[in-house]
Short mmCIF file of C-alpha atoms and ligand atoms in Angstrom, two decimals:
data_model
loop_
_atom_site.label_atom_id
_atom_site.label_comp_id
_atom_site.label_asym_id
_atom_site.label_seq_id
_atom_site.Cartn_x
_atom_site.Cartn_y
_atom_site.Cartn_z
CA MET A 1137 -0.05 -0.13 0.07
CA ASN A 1138 1.22 3.32 -0.70
CA ASP A 1139 2.30 5.57 2.26
CA ILE A 1140 -0.43 8.13 2.74
CA ASN A 1141 2.19 10.72 4.19
CA PHE A 1142 3.01 11.22 0.43
CA GLY A 1143 -0.10 12.88 -0.56
CA GLY A 1144 -4.04 12.18 -0.40
CA LYS A 1145 -5.95 9.42 -1.21
CA VAL A 1146 -9.81 8.70 -2.18
CA ILE A 1147 -11.29 5.80 -0.15
CA TRP A 1148 -14.43 4.84 -2.36
CA PHE A 1149 -16.98 3.29 -0.09
CA THR A 1150 -19.42 1.21 -2.71
CA GLY A 1151 -22.25 -0.94 -1.33
CA LEU A 1152 -26.13 -1.51 -1.14
CA SER A 1153 -28.38 1.26 0.78
CA GLY A 1154 -27.81 0.37 4.63
CA ALA A 1155 -24.64 -1.65 4.17
CA GLY A 1156 -22.63 0.80 6.28
CA LYS A 1157 -20.81 3.14 3.82
CA THR A 1158 -22.02 6.52 5.66
CA THR A 1159 -21.29 5.03 9.07
CA LEU A 1160 -17.77 3.59 7.98
CA ALA A 1161 -16.91 7.08 6.66
CA ASN A 1162 -17.85 8.93 9.50
CA GLU A 1163 -16.18 7.05 12.18
CA PHE A 1164 -13.04 6.66 10.01
CA GLN A 1165 -13.13 10.08 9.67
CA LEU A 1166 -12.91 10.81 13.39
CA PHE A 1167 -9.84 8.48 13.69
CA LEU A 1168 -8.08 10.21 10.94
CA LYS A 1169 -8.68 13.35 12.37
CA SER A 1170 -7.35 12.15 15.75
CA LYS A 1171 -4.00 11.87 13.83
CA GLY A 1172 -4.14 15.22 12.31
CA LEU A 1173 -4.81 14.25 8.80
CA ASN A 1174 -6.97 16.22 6.55
CA THR A 1175 -10.06 14.44 5.67
CA ARG A 1176 -13.23 15.41 3.57
CA ILE A 1177 -16.50 13.22 3.39
CA LEU A 1178 -18.26 13.05 0.29
CA ASP A 1179 -22.01 11.24 0.86
CA GLY A 1180 -24.46 10.42 -2.10
CA ASP A 1181 -27.40 11.48 0.29
CA ASP A 1182 -25.84 15.01 1.01
CA LEU A 1183 -24.68 15.71 -2.91
CA ARG A 1184 -27.90 14.99 -4.21
CA LYS A 1185 -29.47 17.69 -1.90
CA GLY A 1186 -27.10 20.14 -3.45
CA LEU A 1187 -24.19 19.71 -6.23
CA ASN A 1188 -26.52 16.50 -7.81
CA GLN A 1189 -29.64 18.33 -7.12
CA GLY A 1190 -32.05 17.07 -9.94
CA LEU A 1191 -30.56 13.76 -10.74
CA GLY A 1192 -32.53 10.68 -10.37
CA PHE A 1193 -31.78 7.05 -10.41
CA SER A 1194 -31.74 5.78 -13.90
CA ASP A 1195 -28.24 4.36 -14.89
CA ASN A 1196 -27.50 7.72 -16.99
CA ASP A 1197 -28.22 9.75 -13.79
CA ARG A 1198 -26.55 7.45 -11.52
CA SER A 1199 -23.32 7.78 -13.57
CA GLU A 1200 -23.34 11.40 -13.52
CA ASN A 1201 -23.81 11.64 -10.00
CA ILE A 1202 -20.54 9.63 -9.68
CA ARG A 1203 -18.85 11.49 -12.25
CA ARG A 1204 -19.66 14.62 -10.33
CA ALA A 1205 -18.74 13.29 -7.15
CA ALA A 1206 -15.20 11.96 -8.44
CA GLU A 1207 -14.43 15.16 -9.88
CA VAL A 1208 -15.10 16.94 -6.53
CA ALA A 1209 -12.91 13.81 -4.68
CA LYS A 1210 -10.12 14.91 -7.12
CA LEU A 1211 -10.03 18.22 -6.09
CA PHE A 1212 -9.73 17.46 -2.26
CA LEU A 1213 -7.28 14.94 -3.38
CA ASP A 1214 -5.07 17.53 -5.16
CA SER A 1215 -4.91 19.09 -1.76
CA ASN A 1216 -3.93 16.70 -0.15
CA PHE A 1217 -6.87 15.55 1.65
CA ILE A 1218 -8.14 11.80 2.53
CA VAL A 1219 -11.57 11.75 0.95
CA LEU A 1220 -13.83 9.60 2.10
CA CYS A 1221 -16.49 8.91 -0.47
CA SER A 1222 -19.53 7.11 0.35
CA PHE A 1223 -21.87 6.44 -2.89
CA ILE A 1224 -23.80 3.24 -3.71
CA THR A 1225 -21.89 2.94 -7.07
CA PRO A 1226 -24.01 0.04 -8.35
CA LYS A 1227 -22.16 -0.75 -11.65
CA ASN A 1228 -18.41 -1.73 -12.64
CA GLU A 1229 -18.67 0.65 -15.18
CA MET A 1230 -19.46 3.63 -12.70
CA ARG A 1231 -16.47 2.51 -10.22
CA ASN A 1232 -14.30 2.35 -13.27
CA MET A 1233 -15.08 5.94 -14.25
CA ALA A 1234 -14.56 7.16 -10.63
CA LYS A 1235 -11.09 5.45 -10.65
CA SER A 1236 -10.03 6.93 -13.92
CA ILE A 1237 -11.24 10.38 -12.77
CA ILE A 1238 -9.02 10.31 -9.43
CA GLY A 1239 -6.43 7.99 -10.91
CA GLU A 1240 -5.69 4.65 -10.40
CA GLY A 1241 -2.90 5.15 -7.82
CA ASN A 1242 -4.95 7.28 -5.56
CA TYR A 1243 -8.51 5.46 -5.68
CA ILE A 1244 -9.02 2.94 -2.92
CA GLU A 1245 -12.26 0.99 -3.65
CA VAL A 1246 -14.00 -0.43 -0.51
CA PHE A 1247 -16.90 -2.92 -1.15
CA VAL A 1248 -19.17 -2.51 2.05
CA ASP A 1249 -20.83 -5.83 1.72
CA CYS A 1250 -24.15 -6.61 3.52
CA SER A 1251 -26.96 -8.76 2.19
CA ILE A 1252 -29.86 -7.05 0.96
CA GLU A 1253 -31.90 -8.98 3.60
CA GLU A 1254 -29.96 -7.58 6.37
CA CYS A 1255 -29.74 -4.17 4.75
CA GLU A 1256 -33.84 -4.32 4.63
CA ARG A 1257 -33.84 -5.39 8.24
CA ARG A 1258 -31.59 -2.39 9.26
CA ASP A 1259 -33.62 -0.34 7.00
CA VAL A 1260 -31.68 2.78 8.39
CA LYS A 1261 -33.61 5.42 6.55
CA GLY A 1262 -37.28 3.76 6.19
CA LEU A 1263 -36.35 3.45 2.38
CA TYR A 1264 -36.92 -0.45 1.88
CA LYS A 1265 -40.29 -0.13 3.76
CA LYS A 1266 -41.12 2.69 0.80
CA VAL A 1267 -39.80 0.20 -1.67
CA ARG A 1268 -41.84 -2.39 -0.61
CA GLU A 1269 -44.98 -0.02 -0.62
CA GLU A 1270 -44.37 0.65 -4.13
CA LYS A 1271 -43.21 4.23 -3.58
CA ILE A 1272 -40.01 4.03 -4.58
CA SER A 1273 -38.86 2.71 -7.78
CA ASP A 1274 -35.62 1.71 -9.49
CA PHE A 1275 -33.82 0.82 -5.89
CA THR A 1276 -30.73 -0.51 -5.92
CA GLY A 1277 -30.66 -4.67 -4.79
CA ILE A 1278 -34.46 -4.77 -5.26
CA SER A 1279 -35.57 -3.20 -8.75
CA SER A 1280 -32.06 -2.00 -10.02
CA ASP A 1281 -29.00 -4.06 -10.19
CA PHE A 1282 -25.95 -3.90 -8.08
CA ASP A 1283 -22.76 -5.41 -9.44
CA ILE A 1284 -20.52 -7.31 -6.82
CA PRO A 1285 -17.19 -5.20 -7.27
CA HIS A 1286 -14.61 -7.03 -9.13
CA ASN A 1287 -11.65 -6.05 -7.48
CA PRO A 1288 -12.08 -4.04 -4.62
CA ASP A 1289 -9.05 -3.22 -2.49
CA LEU A 1290 -10.57 -4.38 0.61
CA ILE A 1291 -14.14 -6.50 1.18
CA LEU A 1292 -15.77 -5.24 4.68
CA ASN A 1293 -18.76 -7.13 5.54
CA THR A 1294 -20.58 -5.60 7.90
CA GLU A 1295 -22.97 -8.28 8.61
CA SER A 1296 -20.28 -10.46 10.23
CA ASN A 1297 -17.90 -7.93 11.23
CA ASN A 1298 -18.54 -5.39 14.03
CA LEU A 1299 -17.95 -1.64 13.35
CA ILE A 1300 -14.70 -1.78 15.35
CA THR A 1301 -13.25 -4.92 13.41
CA CYS A 1302 -13.89 -2.87 10.22
CA LEU A 1303 -12.38 0.05 11.48
CA GLU A 1304 -9.27 -2.03 12.22
CA GLN A 1305 -9.24 -3.27 8.62
CA LEU A 1306 -9.40 0.07 7.22
CA LYS A 1307 -6.35 1.13 9.28
CA ILE A 1308 -4.38 -1.38 7.98
CA LEU A 1309 -5.39 -0.90 4.64
CA ILE A 1310 -4.10 2.71 4.57
CA GLY A 1311 -1.27 1.81 6.78
CA VAL A 1312 -2.25 4.30 9.78
CA ASN A 1313 -2.56 3.02 13.31
P1 LIG B 2705 -25.15 3.28 3.58
O1 LIG B 2705 -24.52 4.78 4.24
O2 LIG B 2705 -24.18 2.32 3.43
O3 LIG B 2705 -26.86 3.53 3.34
P2 LIG B 2705 -25.51 3.75 6.72
O4 LIG B 2705 -24.20 3.83 7.42
O5 LIG B 2705 -26.21 4.75 6.75
O6 LIG B 2705 -25.54 2.63 5.42
O7 LIG B 2705 -26.22 2.54 7.77
C1 LIG B 2705 -25.77 1.33 8.14
C2 LIG B 2705 -26.11 0.71 9.51
O8 LIG B 2705 -25.70 -0.47 9.68
C3 LIG B 2705 -26.04 1.55 10.60
O9 LIG B 2705 -27.20 1.61 11.26
C4 LIG B 2705 -24.85 0.90 11.51
O10 LIG B 2705 -24.82 1.24 13.01
C5 LIG B 2705 -25.44 -0.26 10.90
N1 LIG B 2705 -23.84 -1.46 11.04
C6 LIG B 2705 -23.82 -2.48 11.95
N2 LIG B 2705 -22.67 -3.35 11.62
C7 LIG B 2705 -22.02 -2.26 11.17
C8 LIG B 2705 -20.64 -2.25 10.64
N3 LIG B 2705 -19.88 -3.14 10.90
N4 LIG B 2705 -20.12 -1.05 9.83
C9 LIG B 2705 -21.22 -0.21 9.55
N5 LIG B 2705 -22.26 -0.26 10.00
C10 LIG B 2705 -22.68 -1.09 10.52
#
């Protein structure tokens, strides 16, 4: 793994809604800040309220959502930030686009793996309930595809590992303790 002291990195969390992307990014940011590192979180839900307002959940809109997020991540990367990106990023081609915008050497892909059944059981934002009531369409994992990532740098299974264990693996991944 590259030494992060040589510059920033983008950690790209991909996974189903409710898998744990936001929780991991927030907790890991606290740890990185405690080490005096500059960090920035980019979260799909937040960006859709501003920069990405008006984009929906068609494949085209999802791609545009990721393209803009990756471009913003690159800006922070260029200022040597560790950027923690939480986006479902359902398709391999979208992940590849993010990687090519950010640059292969600075893009670290983390697959936040959790079964759809467990995500639905958690239903952190009440979205799965709405999907079952047919109030939401094109929902990843149910009515829209999620490709299993081809070659992530790390797989964190949040069903079989608790938060502390996942955070330990992230620390090892980027070489900060
Ligand atoms: P996402 O950002 O992927 O939509 P969230 O982070 O909003 O998901 O929600 C994930 C939920 O799963 C939270 O309620 C969190 O407390 C819970 N959870 C259980 N185990 C873990 C774990 N190992 N890592 C992260 N989250 C976990």
